[in-house]
Short mmCIF file of C-alpha atoms in Angstrom, two decimals:
data_model
loop_
_atom_site.label_atom_id
_atom_site.label_comp_id
_atom_site.label_asym_id
_atom_site.label_seq_id
_atom_site.Cartn_x
_atom_site.Cartn_y
_atom_site.Cartn_z
CA UNK A 48 20.00 -22.42 24.16
CA UNK A 49 17.05 -22.41 21.79
CA UNK A 50 17.78 -21.19 18.28
CA UNK A 51 15.08 -18.83 17.09
CA UNK A 52 16.48 -18.71 13.55
CA UNK A 53 18.64 -21.12 11.59
CA UNK A 54 20.03 -20.30 8.19
CA UNK A 55 21.54 -23.32 6.44
CA UNK A 56 23.52 -23.15 3.17
CA UNK A 57 21.52 -20.19 1.92
CA UNK A 58 22.31 -19.32 -1.68
CA UNK A 59 20.52 -16.68 -3.73
CA UNK A 60 21.37 -16.49 -7.40
CA UNK A 61 20.21 -13.49 -9.42
CA UNK A 62 20.51 -13.61 -13.23
CA UNK A 63 23.81 -11.72 -13.26
CA UNK A 64 25.22 -12.29 -9.79
CA UNK A 65 25.27 -14.71 -6.88
CA UNK A 66 23.97 -12.42 -4.14
CA UNK A 67 24.47 -14.95 -1.31
CA UNK A 68 26.69 -18.01 -1.46
CA UNK A 69 26.28 -20.85 1.03
CA UNK A 70 25.55 -18.69 4.07
CA UNK A 71 24.88 -20.52 7.35
CA UNK A 72 24.42 -19.17 10.85
CA UNK A 73 22.04 -19.37 13.78
CA UNK A 74 20.42 -16.76 15.99
CA UNK A 75 19.77 -17.64 19.61
CA UNK A 76 16.93 -16.37 21.76
CA UNK A 77 17.81 -12.95 23.22
CA UNK A 78 20.67 -12.32 20.77
CA UNK A 79 21.40 -8.84 19.53
CA UNK A 80 22.93 -9.77 16.19
CA UNK A 81 24.58 -7.08 14.10
CA UNK A 82 24.93 -8.03 10.44
CA UNK A 83 27.65 -5.99 8.83
CA UNK A 84 28.90 -5.87 5.29
CA UNK A 85 29.63 -3.39 2.52
CA UNK A 86 27.02 -2.22 0.03
CA UNK A 87 25.97 -5.11 -2.17
CA UNK A 88 27.12 -7.66 0.43
CA UNK A 89 23.70 -9.31 0.39
CA UNK A 90 22.26 -8.00 3.67
CA UNK A 91 18.92 -6.94 2.19
CA UNK A 92 18.83 -10.13 0.08
CA UNK A 93 19.30 -12.15 3.26
CA UNK A 94 16.44 -10.30 4.96
CA UNK A 95 14.18 -10.66 1.92
CA UNK A 96 14.64 -14.44 2.09
CA UNK A 97 14.20 -14.56 5.87
CA UNK A 98 10.97 -12.52 5.64
CA UNK A 99 9.50 -14.64 2.86
CA UNK A 100 9.69 -11.77 0.34
CA UNK A 101 12.02 -13.77 -1.91
CA UNK A 102 11.31 -17.48 -2.09
CA UNK A 103 13.78 -18.19 -4.91
CA UNK A 104 16.66 -19.39 -2.79
CA UNK A 105 18.54 -22.62 -2.16
CA UNK A 106 19.10 -23.85 1.35
CA UNK A 107 16.90 -23.86 4.42
CA UNK A 108 15.66 -21.06 6.65
CA UNK A 109 14.00 -22.08 9.89
CA UNK A 110 12.31 -19.92 12.48
CA UNK A 111 11.42 -21.53 15.80
CA UNK A 112 12.48 -24.85 14.30
CA UNK A 113 10.10 -24.72 11.34
CA UNK A 114 11.05 -24.40 7.67
CA UNK A 115 9.58 -21.09 6.47
CA UNK A 116 8.68 -22.65 3.13
CA UNK A 117 6.15 -24.81 4.98
CA UNK A 118 4.44 -22.18 7.11
CA UNK A 119 4.16 -18.42 7.31
CA UNK A 120 3.11 -18.53 10.96
CA UNK A 121 6.56 -17.35 12.07
CA UNK A 122 5.77 -13.90 10.62
CA UNK A 123 3.37 -13.35 13.54
CA UNK A 124 6.38 -13.37 15.83
CA UNK A 125 8.46 -10.97 13.75
CA UNK A 126 8.52 -7.20 13.66
CA UNK A 127 10.28 -5.70 10.64
CA UNK A 128 11.70 -2.21 10.24
CA UNK A 129 12.73 -1.47 6.63
CA UNK A 130 15.77 0.50 5.51
CA UNK A 131 13.73 3.51 4.48
CA UNK A 132 9.98 3.47 4.86
CA UNK A 133 8.50 3.95 1.41
CA UNK A 134 5.05 5.48 1.12
CA UNK A 135 3.31 8.28 -0.72
CA UNK A 136 4.31 11.56 0.96
CA UNK A 137 0.70 12.75 0.97
CA UNK A 138 -0.72 9.41 2.10
CA UNK A 139 -3.71 10.33 4.27
CA UNK A 140 -2.69 8.32 7.30
CA UNK A 141 -1.90 9.57 10.79
CA UNK A 142 0.74 7.97 12.98
CA UNK A 143 -2.09 6.20 14.78
CA UNK A 144 -3.48 4.90 11.44
CA UNK A 145 -0.07 3.61 10.37
CA UNK A 146 0.60 1.73 13.59
CA UNK A 147 -2.96 0.38 13.67
CA UNK A 148 -2.53 -1.16 10.19
CA UNK A 149 -0.10 -3.66 11.69
CA UNK A 150 -2.33 -4.57 14.61
CA UNK A 151 -3.48 -8.15 14.17
CA UNK A 152 -6.20 -8.01 16.80
CA UNK A 153 -8.46 -4.97 17.03
CA UNK A 154 -8.89 -5.70 20.74
CA UNK A 155 -5.26 -4.73 21.37
CA UNK A 156 -5.86 -1.12 20.40
CA UNK A 157 -4.65 0.15 23.83
CA UNK A 158 -1.27 -1.31 22.97
CA UNK A 159 -0.82 1.45 20.36
CA UNK A 160 -0.89 4.22 22.98
CA UNK A 161 1.45 2.26 25.19
CA UNK A 162 4.03 1.81 22.44
CA UNK A 163 3.78 5.36 21.15
CA UNK A 164 4.49 6.58 24.68
CA UNK A 165 7.37 4.16 25.06
CA UNK A 166 8.94 5.54 21.86
CA UNK A 167 8.24 9.22 22.75
CA UNK A 168 5.97 9.81 19.77
CA UNK A 169 2.65 9.78 21.57
CA UNK A 170 2.10 13.51 20.98
CA UNK A 171 2.47 12.90 17.24
CA UNK A 172 -0.28 10.27 17.06
CA UNK A 173 -2.72 12.46 15.10
CA UNK A 174 -0.08 13.93 12.77
CA UNK A 175 0.14 12.66 9.23
CA UNK A 176 3.07 10.29 8.73
CA UNK A 177 4.41 12.41 5.83
CA UNK A 178 4.72 15.48 8.08
CA UNK A 179 7.26 13.82 10.38
CA UNK A 180 11.06 13.97 10.21
CA UNK A 181 13.02 10.90 9.09
CA UNK A 182 13.89 10.02 12.70
CA UNK A 183 10.28 10.33 13.85
CA UNK A 184 9.07 8.22 10.91
CA UNK A 185 11.58 5.54 11.79
CA UNK A 186 10.25 5.44 15.36
CA UNK A 187 6.72 5.08 13.97
CA UNK A 188 7.93 2.09 11.97
CA UNK A 189 9.47 0.59 15.10
CA UNK A 190 6.10 1.12 16.81
CA UNK A 191 4.45 -0.73 13.91
CA UNK A 192 6.95 -3.53 14.29
CA UNK A 193 6.38 -3.79 18.05
CA UNK A 194 2.62 -3.48 18.23
CA UNK A 195 2.01 -7.23 18.02
CA UNK A 196 4.60 -7.97 20.74
CA UNK A 197 7.05 -9.79 18.43
CA UNK A 198 9.73 -12.14 19.71
CA UNK A 199 12.16 -11.05 16.99
CA UNK A 200 12.82 -7.60 15.55
CA UNK A 201 14.50 -7.45 12.14
CA UNK A 202 15.92 -4.07 11.12
CA UNK A 203 17.48 -3.41 7.71
CA UNK A 204 19.94 -0.51 8.04
CA UNK A 205 17.27 1.45 9.87
CA UNK A 206 19.14 4.73 10.42
CA UNK A 207 19.97 5.55 6.79
CA UNK A 208 19.44 9.28 6.22
CA UNK A 209 18.57 10.09 9.83
CA UNK A 210 20.19 12.86 11.92
CA UNK A 211 22.71 11.95 14.64
CA UNK A 212 20.46 12.89 17.57
CA UNK A 213 17.67 10.64 16.28
CA UNK A 214 20.19 7.84 15.70
CA UNK A 215 21.35 8.01 19.34
CA UNK A 216 17.72 7.87 20.53
CA UNK A 217 17.02 5.00 18.15
CA UNK A 218 19.97 2.99 19.47
CA UNK A 219 18.94 3.53 23.08
CA UNK A 220 15.47 2.21 22.20
CA UNK A 221 16.97 -0.90 20.58
CA UNK A 222 19.20 -1.51 23.59
CA UNK A 223 16.21 -1.29 25.94
CA UNK A 224 14.06 -3.59 23.79
CA UNK A 225 16.75 -6.24 23.84
CA UNK A 226 17.84 -5.87 27.46
CA UNK A 227 14.50 -5.28 29.19
CA UNK A 228 11.91 -6.84 26.92
CA UNK A 229 14.20 -9.70 25.82
CA UNK A 230 13.36 -9.19 22.16
CA UNK A 231 15.83 -10.91 19.84
CA UNK A 232 17.23 -8.33 17.44
CA UNK A 233 18.67 -8.97 13.99
CA UNK A 234 20.00 -5.72 12.67
CA UNK A 235 22.03 -4.85 9.59
CA UNK A 236 24.27 -1.82 9.70
CA UNK A 237 27.24 -0.06 8.12
CA UNK A 238 28.15 1.53 11.41
CA UNK A 239 30.88 -0.61 12.97
CA UNK A 240 31.09 1.53 16.12
CA UNK A 241 27.36 1.19 16.75
CA UNK A 242 27.48 -2.56 16.17
CA UNK A 243 30.43 -2.77 18.57
CA UNK A 244 28.45 -0.90 21.24
CA UNK A 245 25.08 -2.59 20.81
CA UNK A 246 25.37 -6.10 19.41
CA UNK A 247 26.48 -9.12 21.35
CA UNK A 248 26.90 -11.15 18.15
CA UNK A 249 28.19 -10.20 14.74
CA UNK A 250 27.70 -11.75 11.33
CA UNK A 251 30.07 -10.34 8.75
CA UNK A 252 28.72 -10.80 5.26
CA UNK A 253 30.14 -10.15 1.83
CA UNK A 254 28.02 -12.50 -0.30
CA UNK A 255 29.62 -15.27 1.72
CA UNK A 256 29.68 -15.23 5.50
CA UNK A 257 33.25 -14.68 6.61
CA UNK A 258 32.62 -14.30 10.32
CA UNK A 259 29.86 -15.19 12.75
CA UNK A 260 30.29 -15.16 16.48
CA UNK A 261 30.41 -13.00 19.58
CA UNK A 262 31.04 -9.36 18.83
CA UNK A 263 34.06 -9.18 21.17
CA UNK A 264 35.70 -11.96 19.17
CA UNK A 265 35.27 -9.88 16.03
CA UNK A 266 36.18 -6.46 17.34
CA UNK A 267 39.16 -7.67 19.35
CA UNK A 268 40.57 -9.38 16.26
CA UNK A 269 42.37 -6.57 14.43
CA UNK A 270 42.94 -8.75 11.38
CA UNK A 271 39.20 -9.39 10.93
CA UNK A 272 38.30 -5.72 11.42
CA UNK A 273 41.02 -4.76 8.93
CA UNK A 274 39.73 -7.29 6.37
CA UNK A 275 36.20 -5.93 6.78
CA UNK A 276 37.36 -2.32 6.48
CA UNK A 277 39.36 -3.11 3.33
CA UNK A 278 36.43 -4.93 1.77
CA UNK A 279 34.14 -1.99 2.57
CA UNK A 280 36.64 0.48 1.18
CA UNK A 281 37.01 -1.51 -2.05
CA UNK A 282 33.25 -1.61 -2.46
CA UNK A 283 33.03 2.12 -1.74
CA UNK A 284 35.71 2.88 -4.36
CA UNK A 285 34.01 0.55 -6.82
CA UNK A 286 30.67 2.32 -6.34
CA UNK A 287 32.15 5.79 -6.78
CA UNK B 1081 -39.53 23.74 -7.68
CA UNK B 1082 -36.67 21.88 -5.97
CA UNK B 1083 -38.99 20.04 -3.58
CA UNK B 1084 -41.53 19.30 -6.27
CA UNK B 1085 -39.03 17.45 -8.44
CA UNK B 1086 -38.37 15.05 -5.57
CA UNK B 1087 -41.85 13.64 -6.09
CA UNK B 1088 -40.93 12.38 -9.56
CA UNK B 1089 -40.04 8.72 -9.39
CA UNK B 1090 -37.32 9.05 -12.07
CA UNK B 1091 -35.71 11.78 -9.94
CA UNK B 1092 -35.92 9.63 -6.81
CA UNK B 1093 -34.23 6.76 -8.66
CA UNK B 1094 -31.60 9.12 -10.06
CA UNK B 1095 -30.79 10.55 -6.61
CA UNK B 1096 -30.71 7.18 -4.86
CA UNK B 1097 -28.52 5.64 -7.58
CA UNK B 1098 -26.37 8.75 -7.77
CA UNK B 1099 -25.66 8.81 -4.03
CA UNK B 1100 -24.82 5.08 -4.03
CA UNK B 1101 -22.44 5.53 -6.96
CA UNK B 1102 -20.89 8.62 -5.36
CA UNK B 1103 -20.07 6.64 -2.20
CA UNK B 1104 -18.78 3.66 -4.16
CA UNK B 1105 -16.54 5.66 -6.49
CA UNK B 1106 -15.05 7.66 -3.60
CA UNK B 1107 -14.22 4.59 -1.56
CA UNK B 1108 -12.72 2.49 -4.39
CA UNK B 1109 -11.18 5.58 -5.98
CA UNK B 1110 -9.28 6.43 -2.79
CA UNK B 1111 -7.43 3.10 -2.91
CA UNK B 1112 -6.72 3.56 -6.64
CA UNK B 1113 -5.46 7.13 -6.27
CA UNK B 1114 -3.17 6.16 -3.38
CA UNK B 1115 -1.80 3.25 -5.43
CA UNK B 1116 -0.98 5.71 -8.26
CA UNK B 1117 -3.66 3.99 -10.29
CA UNK B 1118 -5.70 7.13 -10.93
CA UNK B 1119 -6.23 6.36 -14.60
CA UNK B 1120 -7.18 2.76 -13.95
CA UNK B 1121 -10.87 3.71 -13.80
CA UNK B 1122 -10.49 5.43 -17.15
CA UNK B 1123 -8.86 2.38 -18.73
CA UNK B 1124 -11.55 0.04 -17.41
CA UNK B 1125 -14.29 2.42 -18.56
CA UNK B 1126 -12.82 2.70 -22.05
CA UNK B 1127 -12.44 -1.06 -22.29
CA UNK B 1128 -16.06 -1.39 -21.17
CA UNK B 1129 -16.99 0.69 -24.24
CA UNK B 1130 -15.91 -2.32 -26.29
CA UNK B 1131 -18.10 -4.52 -24.08
CA UNK B 1132 -21.09 -2.19 -24.46
CA UNK B 1133 -20.74 -2.18 -28.25
CA UNK B 1134 -20.46 -5.96 -28.18
CA UNK B 1135 -23.66 -6.25 -26.11
CA UNK B 1136 -25.59 -3.86 -28.35
CA UNK B 1137 -24.46 -5.77 -31.44
CA UNK B 1138 -25.35 -9.14 -29.91
CA UNK B 1139 -28.68 -7.89 -28.55
CA UNK B 1140 -27.61 -8.57 -24.94
CA UNK B 1141 -28.13 -6.02 -22.12
CA UNK B 1142 -24.93 -3.99 -22.78
CA UNK B 1143 -23.90 -3.58 -19.14
CA UNK B 1144 -23.64 -7.36 -18.71
CA UNK B 1145 -21.09 -7.60 -21.52
CA UNK B 1146 -19.43 -4.46 -20.18
CA UNK B 1147 -19.01 -6.13 -16.76
CA UNK B 1148 -17.38 -9.17 -18.41
CA UNK B 1149 -15.02 -7.15 -20.60
CA UNK B 1150 -14.10 -4.73 -17.79
CA UNK B 1151 -13.26 -7.44 -15.30
CA UNK B 1152 -11.20 -9.29 -17.91
CA UNK B 1153 -9.41 -6.05 -18.80
CA UNK B 1154 -8.61 -5.30 -15.18
CA UNK B 1155 -7.12 -8.73 -14.69
CA UNK B 1156 -5.11 -8.39 -17.92
CA UNK B 1157 -3.60 -5.06 -16.77
CA UNK B 1158 -2.62 -6.60 -13.47
CA UNK B 1159 -1.09 -9.67 -15.12
CA UNK B 1160 0.84 -7.56 -17.64
CA UNK B 1161 2.22 -5.46 -14.80
CA UNK B 1162 3.22 -8.56 -12.86
CA UNK B 1163 4.73 -10.60 -15.69
CA UNK B 1164 6.38 -8.06 -17.93
CA UNK B 1165 8.57 -5.08 -17.30
CA UNK B 1166 5.88 -2.59 -18.34
CA UNK B 1167 4.95 0.32 -16.11
CA UNK B 1168 1.40 0.65 -14.82
CA UNK B 1169 0.66 3.81 -16.83
CA UNK B 1170 1.85 2.21 -20.10
CA UNK B 1171 -0.28 -0.91 -19.47
CA UNK B 1172 -3.27 1.36 -18.76
CA UNK B 1173 -2.64 3.33 -21.99
CA UNK B 1174 -2.60 0.10 -24.05
CA UNK B 1175 -5.84 -1.12 -22.53
CA UNK B 1176 -7.56 2.26 -22.76
CA UNK B 1177 -6.97 2.57 -26.50
CA UNK B 1178 -7.72 -1.12 -27.12
CA UNK B 1179 -11.20 -0.80 -25.58
CA UNK B 1180 -12.14 2.24 -27.64
CA UNK B 1181 -10.68 0.68 -30.80
CA UNK B 1182 -12.67 -2.53 -30.33
CA UNK B 1183 -15.83 -0.51 -29.64
CA UNK B 1184 -15.37 1.67 -32.71
CA UNK B 1185 -14.76 -1.32 -34.98
CA UNK B 1186 -17.89 -3.07 -33.65
CA UNK B 1187 -19.95 0.12 -34.07
CA UNK B 1188 -18.62 0.38 -37.62
CA UNK B 1189 -19.40 -3.25 -38.44
CA UNK B 1190 -22.91 -2.91 -36.99
CA UNK B 1191 -23.44 0.31 -38.89
CA UNK B 1192 -25.20 2.21 -36.15
CA UNK B 1193 -26.85 2.26 -32.73
CA UNK B 1194 -25.29 5.67 -32.07
CA UNK B 1195 -28.11 6.85 -29.76
CA UNK B 1196 -27.62 3.92 -27.40
CA UNK B 1197 -23.87 4.36 -27.47
CA UNK B 1198 -24.22 8.06 -26.60
CA UNK B 1199 -26.16 7.29 -23.42
CA UNK B 1200 -23.27 5.07 -22.28
CA UNK B 1201 -20.59 7.53 -23.35
CA UNK B 1202 -22.10 10.47 -21.48
CA UNK B 1203 -24.32 8.83 -18.86
CA UNK B 1204 -28.08 8.88 -18.42
CA UNK B 1205 -28.79 8.92 -14.71
CA UNK B 1206 -32.24 10.47 -15.16
CA UNK B 1207 -33.22 7.44 -17.25
CA UNK B 1208 -32.14 4.79 -14.74
CA UNK B 1209 -34.81 2.10 -14.30
CA UNK B 1210 -36.07 0.42 -11.11
CA UNK B 1211 -34.13 -2.75 -11.92
CA UNK B 1212 -30.97 -0.78 -12.60
CA UNK B 1213 -31.42 1.09 -9.30
CA UNK B 1214 -31.73 -2.24 -7.47
CA UNK B 1215 -28.59 -3.52 -9.23
CA UNK B 1216 -26.64 -0.35 -8.33
CA UNK B 1217 -27.74 -0.53 -4.66
CA UNK B 1218 -26.98 -4.24 -4.41
CA UNK B 1219 -23.49 -3.96 -5.89
CA UNK B 1220 -22.76 -0.89 -3.75
CA UNK B 1221 -23.83 -2.77 -0.63
CA UNK B 1222 -21.78 -5.86 -1.46
CA UNK B 1223 -18.62 -3.92 -2.36
CA UNK B 1224 -18.84 -1.69 0.74
CA UNK B 1225 -19.27 -4.73 3.00
CA UNK B 1226 -16.16 -6.33 1.43
CA UNK B 1227 -14.22 -3.09 1.94
CA UNK B 1228 -15.29 -2.87 5.59
CA UNK B 1229 -14.43 -6.51 6.26
CA UNK B 1230 -11.00 -6.26 4.61
CA UNK B 1231 -10.32 -2.64 5.57
CA UNK B 1232 -6.98 -3.29 7.30
CA UNK B 1233 -5.66 -5.52 4.51
CA UNK B 1234 -6.73 -3.07 1.79
CA UNK B 1235 -5.26 -0.08 3.58
CA UNK B 1236 -2.01 -1.78 4.57
CA UNK B 1237 -1.29 -3.23 1.13
CA UNK B 1238 -2.00 0.23 -0.35
CA UNK B 1239 0.32 1.93 2.15
CA UNK B 1240 3.31 -0.38 1.68
CA UNK B 1241 3.13 -3.72 -0.13
CA UNK B 1242 6.39 -5.09 1.27
CA UNK B 1243 5.46 -4.36 4.87
CA UNK B 1244 1.99 -5.76 4.32
CA UNK B 1245 3.50 -9.02 2.98
CA UNK B 1246 5.76 -9.31 6.02
CA UNK B 1247 2.66 -8.86 8.19
CA UNK B 1248 1.21 -11.94 6.49
CA UNK B 1249 -1.31 -10.10 4.28
CA UNK B 1250 -1.91 -11.89 0.92
CA UNK B 1251 -1.01 -8.77 -1.09
CA UNK B 1252 -1.38 -10.34 -4.56
CA UNK B 1253 -4.91 -11.52 -3.76
CA UNK B 1254 -5.79 -8.10 -2.33
CA UNK B 1255 -4.46 -6.43 -5.51
CA UNK B 1256 -6.71 -8.63 -7.65
CA UNK B 1257 -9.64 -7.92 -5.34
CA UNK B 1258 -9.18 -4.16 -5.75
CA UNK B 1259 -9.03 -4.57 -9.53
CA UNK B 1260 -12.17 -6.71 -9.43
CA UNK B 1261 -14.07 -4.23 -7.26
CA UNK B 1262 -12.86 -1.31 -9.43
CA UNK B 1263 -14.13 -3.09 -12.55
CA UNK B 1264 -17.57 -3.63 -11.00
CA UNK B 1265 -17.66 -0.04 -9.74
CA UNK B 1266 -16.75 1.48 -13.10
CA UNK B 1267 -19.44 -0.36 -15.05
CA UNK B 1268 -22.03 0.27 -12.33
CA UNK B 1269 -21.17 3.98 -12.45
CA UNK B 1270 -21.30 4.35 -16.24
CA UNK B 1271 -25.00 5.20 -16.02
CA UNK B 1272 -24.22 8.24 -13.88
CA UNK B 1273 -21.46 10.03 -15.78
CA UNK B 1274 -20.73 7.76 -18.74
CA UNK B 1275 -17.57 6.14 -20.01
CA UNK B 1276 -15.77 9.40 -20.78
CA UNK B 1277 -16.01 11.07 -17.37
CA UNK B 1278 -15.96 8.11 -15.02
CA UNK B 1279 -12.42 8.62 -13.77
CA UNK B 1280 -13.41 12.09 -12.56
CA UNK B 1281 -15.61 10.48 -9.88
CA UNK B 1282 -12.75 8.19 -8.83
CA UNK B 1283 -10.08 10.83 -8.73
CA UNK B 1284 -11.31 14.40 -8.13
CA UNK B 1285 -13.19 14.03 -4.79
CA UNK B 1286 -10.28 12.00 -3.43
CA UNK B 1287 -7.46 14.35 -4.43
CA UNK B 1288 -9.60 17.19 -3.04
CA UNK B 1289 -10.08 15.38 0.28
CA UNK B 1290 -6.39 14.41 0.53
CA UNK B 1291 -5.45 18.12 0.44
CA UNK B 1292 -7.15 18.62 3.83
CA UNK B 1293 -4.27 16.78 5.51
CA UNK B 1294 -6.41 14.42 7.61
CA UNK B 1295 -6.08 10.76 8.51
CA UNK B 1296 -7.50 7.95 6.38
CA UNK B 1297 -11.07 7.74 7.68
CA UNK B 1298 -11.68 11.52 7.80
CA UNK B 1299 -10.23 11.75 4.27
CA UNK B 1300 -12.60 9.01 3.05
CA UNK B 1301 -15.56 10.75 4.73
CA UNK B 1302 -14.60 14.12 3.18
CA UNK B 1303 -14.25 12.50 -0.25
CA UNK B 1304 -17.65 10.81 0.05
CA UNK B 1305 -19.20 14.12 1.17
CA UNK B 1306 -17.72 16.03 -1.78
CA UNK B 1307 -18.84 13.32 -4.14
CA UNK B 1308 -22.41 13.20 -2.81
CA UNK B 1309 -22.62 17.00 -2.88
CA UNK B 1310 -21.46 17.10 -6.52
CA UNK B 1311 -23.80 14.32 -7.63
CA UNK B 1312 -26.96 15.53 -5.85
CA UNK B 1313 -26.40 19.21 -6.69
CA UNK B 1314 -25.42 18.25 -10.24
CA UNK B 1315 -28.61 16.25 -10.78
CA UNK B 1316 -30.77 19.12 -9.49
CA UNK B 1317 -28.97 21.79 -11.52
CA UNK B 1318 -28.98 19.70 -14.69
CA UNK B 1319 -32.72 19.07 -14.34
CA UNK B 1320 -33.60 22.68 -13.54
CA UNK B 1321 -31.45 24.16 -16.33
CA UNK B 1322 -31.91 21.22 -18.72
CA UNK B 1323 -28.20 20.53 -19.12
CA UNK B 1324 -26.23 17.29 -19.07
CA UNK B 1325 -25.97 15.79 -15.54
CA UNK B 1326 -22.58 14.14 -16.18
CA UNK B 1327 -20.81 17.35 -17.16
CA UNK B 1328 -22.48 19.30 -14.35
CA UNK B 1329 -21.49 16.73 -11.71
CA UNK B 1330 -17.88 16.69 -12.87
CA UNK B 1331 -17.68 20.49 -13.08
CA UNK B 1332 -19.01 20.76 -9.51
CA UNK B 1333 -16.32 18.31 -8.38
CA UNK B 1334 -13.71 20.41 -10.15
CA UNK B 1335 -15.19 23.50 -8.46
CA UNK B 1336 -14.69 21.91 -5.02
CA UNK B 1337 -11.16 20.94 -6.03
CA UNK B 1338 -10.42 24.53 -7.12
CA UNK B 1339 -11.95 25.98 -3.95
CA UNK B 1340 -9.85 23.63 -1.81
CA UNK B 1341 -6.69 24.63 -3.69
CA UNK B 1342 -7.56 28.29 -3.09
CA UNK B 1343 -8.15 27.67 0.63
CA UNK B 1344 -4.88 25.75 0.81
CA UNK B 1345 -2.92 28.45 -1.00
CA UNK B 1346 -4.23 30.95 1.57
CA UNK B 1347 -2.56 28.81 4.22
CA UNK B 1348 -5.82 27.75 5.83
CA UNK B 1349 -5.07 24.02 5.47
CA UNK B 1350 -2.27 21.78 6.66
CA UNK B 1351 0.75 22.16 4.36
CA UNK B 1352 0.94 18.46 3.67
#
């Protein structure tokens, strides 16, 4: 099986804390990888390094066999959906404008309509992005991520602050993208039940990686699930 | 009367230059406003005051020194923001006062040239020369071509820097380019409304257009239309009633802004 992403001995040191410590794992083509971990576990730090947003790390990150320090070409094959899309509420951009920004080739403009229809937001295409609900905005950001036909979709806790109905729709879209369009998905989440239902692989992160493997192996191991739950609870108590 | 004044060559130059500057300020201003950099134009303009004073003292065409000082100031603001933990508005405030302070000290040392300084402080579009008109048109053309060529990159990095970086857009370079174009635009526009009112041309037509709740291109077109209307009408009114063009242009812009707010408060525009 061809590895689309390889993370080797990744360490990220911030001035006051080691955010990631010697993390290594691989992602195979067609994987639906759920990355779980409590707040502050380093999930967003991991994504920042993988997306080239933070280059101050030790270790090696490869996409499609190539070290990302040597070439940014891999970004053409990646669609990224952030935790919470940040933009000016009154930004004068319609849904169509926002998706079109991501389009690398103007000639693929028909692709926008196709994707908006696929994500059930076609009728919103001329609405301003700031007028939409959180769930609708998140679908627009998936559309942005998909418009260049990426091989990998990276999603950083994409359902934060979204209503339950939109979350269910969002998950069904992810499932279809992975199953039908064979897009490799790397997705961080707090929602263990959702990860159990959707992901075929799990990486459990708490600054160090303490599990990586098939999701059944994680969820059928009560001891691992208990350890994760305790770690999450401790972090929750610590934060409150 | 109104048609007759179009036959005057100084009026033709004023209108041509004014329309070019109106388009330029609206386009560059829209990116600045959306980046929460509304006062950037003001800071650059105030720093250019130091450059103008320097030019007048040295006997050099003052706008050349103003271009140099403004571009350097823009780059300094950007560097300060990048390197140190200082917010954009604080960096702008430092630069804004520095430019005026330098200008005042130079004026003091030179002991005069107040008449020249006044034309730069408050604008003198009716006095614009043929060479200055050519310079304004050339810079407008060049900047608009750059904006059209890099439209997607400029828009995307304004919308969300992180997402733009992940899409492979060289966001830092684009940020410097916007600062560079804003610096050129400010100094080019000083002749229309002067140092003190320049940010009005960057900000007011754009915030007015944004209230209409349209997409990016229609908003840019609305902003340009408001700006051209204010400039052309302002030049006519100021000539007919013998009042200052700069103040008239800005007051007309504010009038459009007020009218749009009134229309919006009556529920006739999109809520957003």
